[in-house]
C-alpha positions as MATLAB code, in Angstrom:
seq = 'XXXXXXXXXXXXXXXXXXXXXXXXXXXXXXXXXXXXXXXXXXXXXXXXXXXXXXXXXXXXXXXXXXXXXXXXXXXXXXXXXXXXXXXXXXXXXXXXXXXXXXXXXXXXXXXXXXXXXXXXXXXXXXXXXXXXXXXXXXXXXXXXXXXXXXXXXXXXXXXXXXXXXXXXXXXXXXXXXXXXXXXXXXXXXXXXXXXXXXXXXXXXXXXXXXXXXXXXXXXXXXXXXXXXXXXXXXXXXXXXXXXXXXXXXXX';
ca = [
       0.000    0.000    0.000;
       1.475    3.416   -1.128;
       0.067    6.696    0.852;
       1.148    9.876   -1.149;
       0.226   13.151    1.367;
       2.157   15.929    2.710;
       3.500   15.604    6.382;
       5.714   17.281    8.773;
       8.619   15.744   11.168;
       7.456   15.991   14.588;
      10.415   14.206   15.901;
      13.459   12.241   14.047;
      15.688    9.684   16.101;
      18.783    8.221   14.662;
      17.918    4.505   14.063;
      20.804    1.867   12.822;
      23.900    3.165   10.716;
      22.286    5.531    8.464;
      18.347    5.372    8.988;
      16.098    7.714   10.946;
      12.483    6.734   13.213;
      10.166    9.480   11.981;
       7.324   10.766   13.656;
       5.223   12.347   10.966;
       1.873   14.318   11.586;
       0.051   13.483    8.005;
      -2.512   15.513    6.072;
      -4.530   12.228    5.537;
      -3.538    9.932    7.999;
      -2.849   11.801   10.883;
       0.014   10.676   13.146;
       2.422    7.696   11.766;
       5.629    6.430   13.030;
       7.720    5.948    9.468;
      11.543    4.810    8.996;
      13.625    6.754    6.813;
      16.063    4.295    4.911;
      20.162    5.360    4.286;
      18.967    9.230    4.964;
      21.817    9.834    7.338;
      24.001    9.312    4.424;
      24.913   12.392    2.348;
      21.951   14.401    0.623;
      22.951   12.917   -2.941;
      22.651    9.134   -1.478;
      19.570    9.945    0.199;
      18.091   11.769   -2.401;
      15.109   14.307   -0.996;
      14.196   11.937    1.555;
      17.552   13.126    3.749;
      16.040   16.661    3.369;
      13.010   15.732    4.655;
      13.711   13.601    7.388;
      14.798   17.116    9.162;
      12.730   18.232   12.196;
      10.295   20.599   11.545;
      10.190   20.465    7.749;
       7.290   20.114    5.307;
       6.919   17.814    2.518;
       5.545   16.070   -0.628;
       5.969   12.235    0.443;
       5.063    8.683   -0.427;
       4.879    5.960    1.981;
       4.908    2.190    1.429;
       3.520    0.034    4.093;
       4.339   -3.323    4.675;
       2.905   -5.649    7.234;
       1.600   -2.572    9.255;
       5.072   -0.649    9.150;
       5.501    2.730    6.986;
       8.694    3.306    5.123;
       9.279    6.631    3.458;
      10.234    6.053   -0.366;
      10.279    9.742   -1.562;
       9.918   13.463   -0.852;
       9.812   16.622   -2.269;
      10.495   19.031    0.264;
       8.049   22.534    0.399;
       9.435   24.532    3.840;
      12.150   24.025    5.968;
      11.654   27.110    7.645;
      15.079   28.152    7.918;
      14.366   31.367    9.919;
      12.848   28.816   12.683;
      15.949   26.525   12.662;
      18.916   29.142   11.880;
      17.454   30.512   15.217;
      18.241   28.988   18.399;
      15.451   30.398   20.742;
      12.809   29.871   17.606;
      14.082   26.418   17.511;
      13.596   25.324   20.903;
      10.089   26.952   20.539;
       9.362   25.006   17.599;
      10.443   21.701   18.825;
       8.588   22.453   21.934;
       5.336   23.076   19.914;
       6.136   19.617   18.127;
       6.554   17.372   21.169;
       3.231   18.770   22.422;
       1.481   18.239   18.870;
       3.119   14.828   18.797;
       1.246   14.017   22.312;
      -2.522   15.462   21.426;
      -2.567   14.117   17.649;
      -4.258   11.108   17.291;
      -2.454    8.005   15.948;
      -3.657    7.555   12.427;
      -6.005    9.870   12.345;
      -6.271   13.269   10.182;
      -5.979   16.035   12.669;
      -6.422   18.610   10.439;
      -6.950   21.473   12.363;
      -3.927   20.718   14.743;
      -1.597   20.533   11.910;
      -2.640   23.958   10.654;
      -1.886   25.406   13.855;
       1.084   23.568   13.949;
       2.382   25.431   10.356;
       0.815   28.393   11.402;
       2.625   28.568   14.282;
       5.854   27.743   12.880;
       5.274   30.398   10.109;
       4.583   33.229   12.594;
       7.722   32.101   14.704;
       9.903   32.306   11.053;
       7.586   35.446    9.230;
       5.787   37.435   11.644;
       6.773   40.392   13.697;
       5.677   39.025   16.804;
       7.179   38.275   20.039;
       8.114   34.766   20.688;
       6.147   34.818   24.044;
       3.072   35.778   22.836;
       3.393   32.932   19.711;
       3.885   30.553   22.416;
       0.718   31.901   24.743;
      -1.397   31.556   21.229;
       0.004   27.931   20.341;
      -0.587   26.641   23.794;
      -4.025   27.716   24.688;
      -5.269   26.894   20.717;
      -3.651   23.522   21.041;
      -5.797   23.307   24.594;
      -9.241   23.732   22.529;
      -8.328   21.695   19.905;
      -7.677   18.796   22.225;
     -10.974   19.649   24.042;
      -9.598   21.631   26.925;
     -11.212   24.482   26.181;
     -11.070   27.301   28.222;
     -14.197   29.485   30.225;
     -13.280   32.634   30.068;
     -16.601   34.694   29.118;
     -17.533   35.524   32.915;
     -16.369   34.288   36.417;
     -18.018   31.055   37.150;
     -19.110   31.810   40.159;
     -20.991   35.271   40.134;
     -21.259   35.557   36.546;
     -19.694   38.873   36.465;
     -18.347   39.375   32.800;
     -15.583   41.840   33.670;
     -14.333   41.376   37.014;
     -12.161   44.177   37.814;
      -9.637   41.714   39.668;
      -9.612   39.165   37.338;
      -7.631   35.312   37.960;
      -7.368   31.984   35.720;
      -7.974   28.832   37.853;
      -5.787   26.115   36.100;
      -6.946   23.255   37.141;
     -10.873   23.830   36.568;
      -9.707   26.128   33.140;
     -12.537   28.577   34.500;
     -12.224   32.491   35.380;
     -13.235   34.094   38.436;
     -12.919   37.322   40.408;
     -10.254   37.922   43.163;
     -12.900   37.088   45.637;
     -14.835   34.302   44.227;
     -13.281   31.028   45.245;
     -12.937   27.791   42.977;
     -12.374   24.811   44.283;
      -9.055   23.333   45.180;
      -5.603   24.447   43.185;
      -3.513   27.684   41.643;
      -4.982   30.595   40.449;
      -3.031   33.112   38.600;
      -3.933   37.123   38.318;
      -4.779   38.450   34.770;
      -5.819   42.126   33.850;
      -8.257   43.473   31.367;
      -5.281   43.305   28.273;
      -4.584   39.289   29.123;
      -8.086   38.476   29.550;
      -9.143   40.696   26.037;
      -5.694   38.496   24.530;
      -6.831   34.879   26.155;
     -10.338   35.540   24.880;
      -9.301   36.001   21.201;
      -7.050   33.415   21.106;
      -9.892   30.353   22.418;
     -12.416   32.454   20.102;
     -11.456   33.962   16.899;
     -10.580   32.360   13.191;
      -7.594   30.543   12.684;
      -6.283   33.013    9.978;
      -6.347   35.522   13.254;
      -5.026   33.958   15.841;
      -1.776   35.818   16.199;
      -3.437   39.656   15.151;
      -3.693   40.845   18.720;
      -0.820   42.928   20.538;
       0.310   43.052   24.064;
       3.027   44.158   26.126;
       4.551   44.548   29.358;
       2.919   43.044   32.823;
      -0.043   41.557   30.162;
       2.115   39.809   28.456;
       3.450   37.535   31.154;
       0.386   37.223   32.540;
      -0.671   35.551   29.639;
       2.323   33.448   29.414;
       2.174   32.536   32.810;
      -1.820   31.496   32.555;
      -1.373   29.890   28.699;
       1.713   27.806   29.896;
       0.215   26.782   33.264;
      -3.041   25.445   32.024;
      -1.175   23.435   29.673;
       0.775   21.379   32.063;
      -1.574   21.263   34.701;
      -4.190   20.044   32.151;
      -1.428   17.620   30.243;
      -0.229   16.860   33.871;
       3.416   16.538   32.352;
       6.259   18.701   31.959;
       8.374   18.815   28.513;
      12.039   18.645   28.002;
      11.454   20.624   24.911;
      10.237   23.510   26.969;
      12.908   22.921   29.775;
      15.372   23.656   27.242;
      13.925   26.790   25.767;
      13.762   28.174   29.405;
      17.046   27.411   29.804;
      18.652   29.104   26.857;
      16.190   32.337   27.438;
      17.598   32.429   30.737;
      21.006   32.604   29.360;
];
């Protein structure tokens, strides 16, 4: 059985002398695990496959499968994007957005709308004049909805008050609530009027928007601080993707 469909490396481990373990989030098929024959060779013995068989990048391919394993035969690569991986800090980001689209995609099973925020996501990291922290505040709560965490954020659960003047994210329930309403057990974090307006377009608005909004200053780590805590409290798992991009921002 041949499967020709465009897919992107989610992660690539060295495999034998000269082959590679792909994991490859499909346009048609979703997540596959696919082995990349002789592409640690040079890229004129491994042909496009070698270029393809790259973290992060985007291709044409065809894949055989044999007794329920997927070999990739060919590719035609479409985007590396090279402003991603020429960039250390955008790299870590974008291999931290991987290994969390790697764990929420389905195995063999399109996910289409997770792979376009995957690209999309990439491409503002590479195109866009945005700053990395707010990318990352967008990917991580949109990845959250798509994988049916979904957010409350349209008034405070408890008194229904639809713009609390001391506003806080509880993390564990995903709801918000004022200063002085209490939810349940767990951390809440303080937000303000310009991280509440930003959280509420990103769970909300078209895909083709997700990264128009602005925000600076105190707002903008308040949104980090909410977007990234909701995702491993929800996920209850840390990532050694993320661990490293901390680490070299702290540098």
């Amino acid at each position: 059985m041949n499967l020709t469909t465009q897919a992107i490396v989610l992660r690539a481990v060295n495999y034998k002398e000269s082959d590679k373990i792909l994991t490859l989030l499909t346009r048609d098929s979703g997540k596959l695990t696919v082995t990349a024959r002789a592409c640690r060779k040079s890229r004129k013995q491994g042909g496009g496959v070698s270029a393809a068989a790259q973290l992060l990048v985007w291709s044409d391919v065809v894949l055989k499968e044999y007794r329920g394993r997927w070999t990739l035969s060919e590719a035609v690569t479409n985007r590396e994007f090279r402003g991603v991986r020429e960039d250390l800090d955008k790299m870590a980001l974008g291999s931290y957005f991987a290994e969390v689209t790697e764990l929420l995609a389905p195995e063999g099973v399109p996910a289409p709308e997770l792979l376009a925020l995957l690209l999309n996501s990439l491409y503002a990291l590479e195109s866009l004049d945005r700053p990395l922290p707010l990318v990352k505040a967008a990917f991580e709560l949109r990845a959250m909805c798509l994988a049916g965490y979904a957010p409350a954020l349209d008034r405070c659960a408890l008194c229904g008050e639809e713009q609390p003047e001391e506003p806080r994210f509880h993390l564990r329930e995903g709801v918000l609530h004022c200063r002085g309403c209490q939810v349940g057990d767990g951390i809440s974090l303080p937000l303000d009027a310009g991280s509440l307006a930003a959280m509420r377009h990103i769970v909300s608005c078209p895909s083709k928007r997700l990264f128009s909004f602005r925000l600076s200053g105190p707002g903008e780590k308040r949104l980090g601080d909410a977007a990234e805590g909701f995702l491993l409290t929800q996920l209850e798992r840390g990532f050694h993707t993320l661990d490293f991009y901390k680490q070299i921002k702290s540098h």
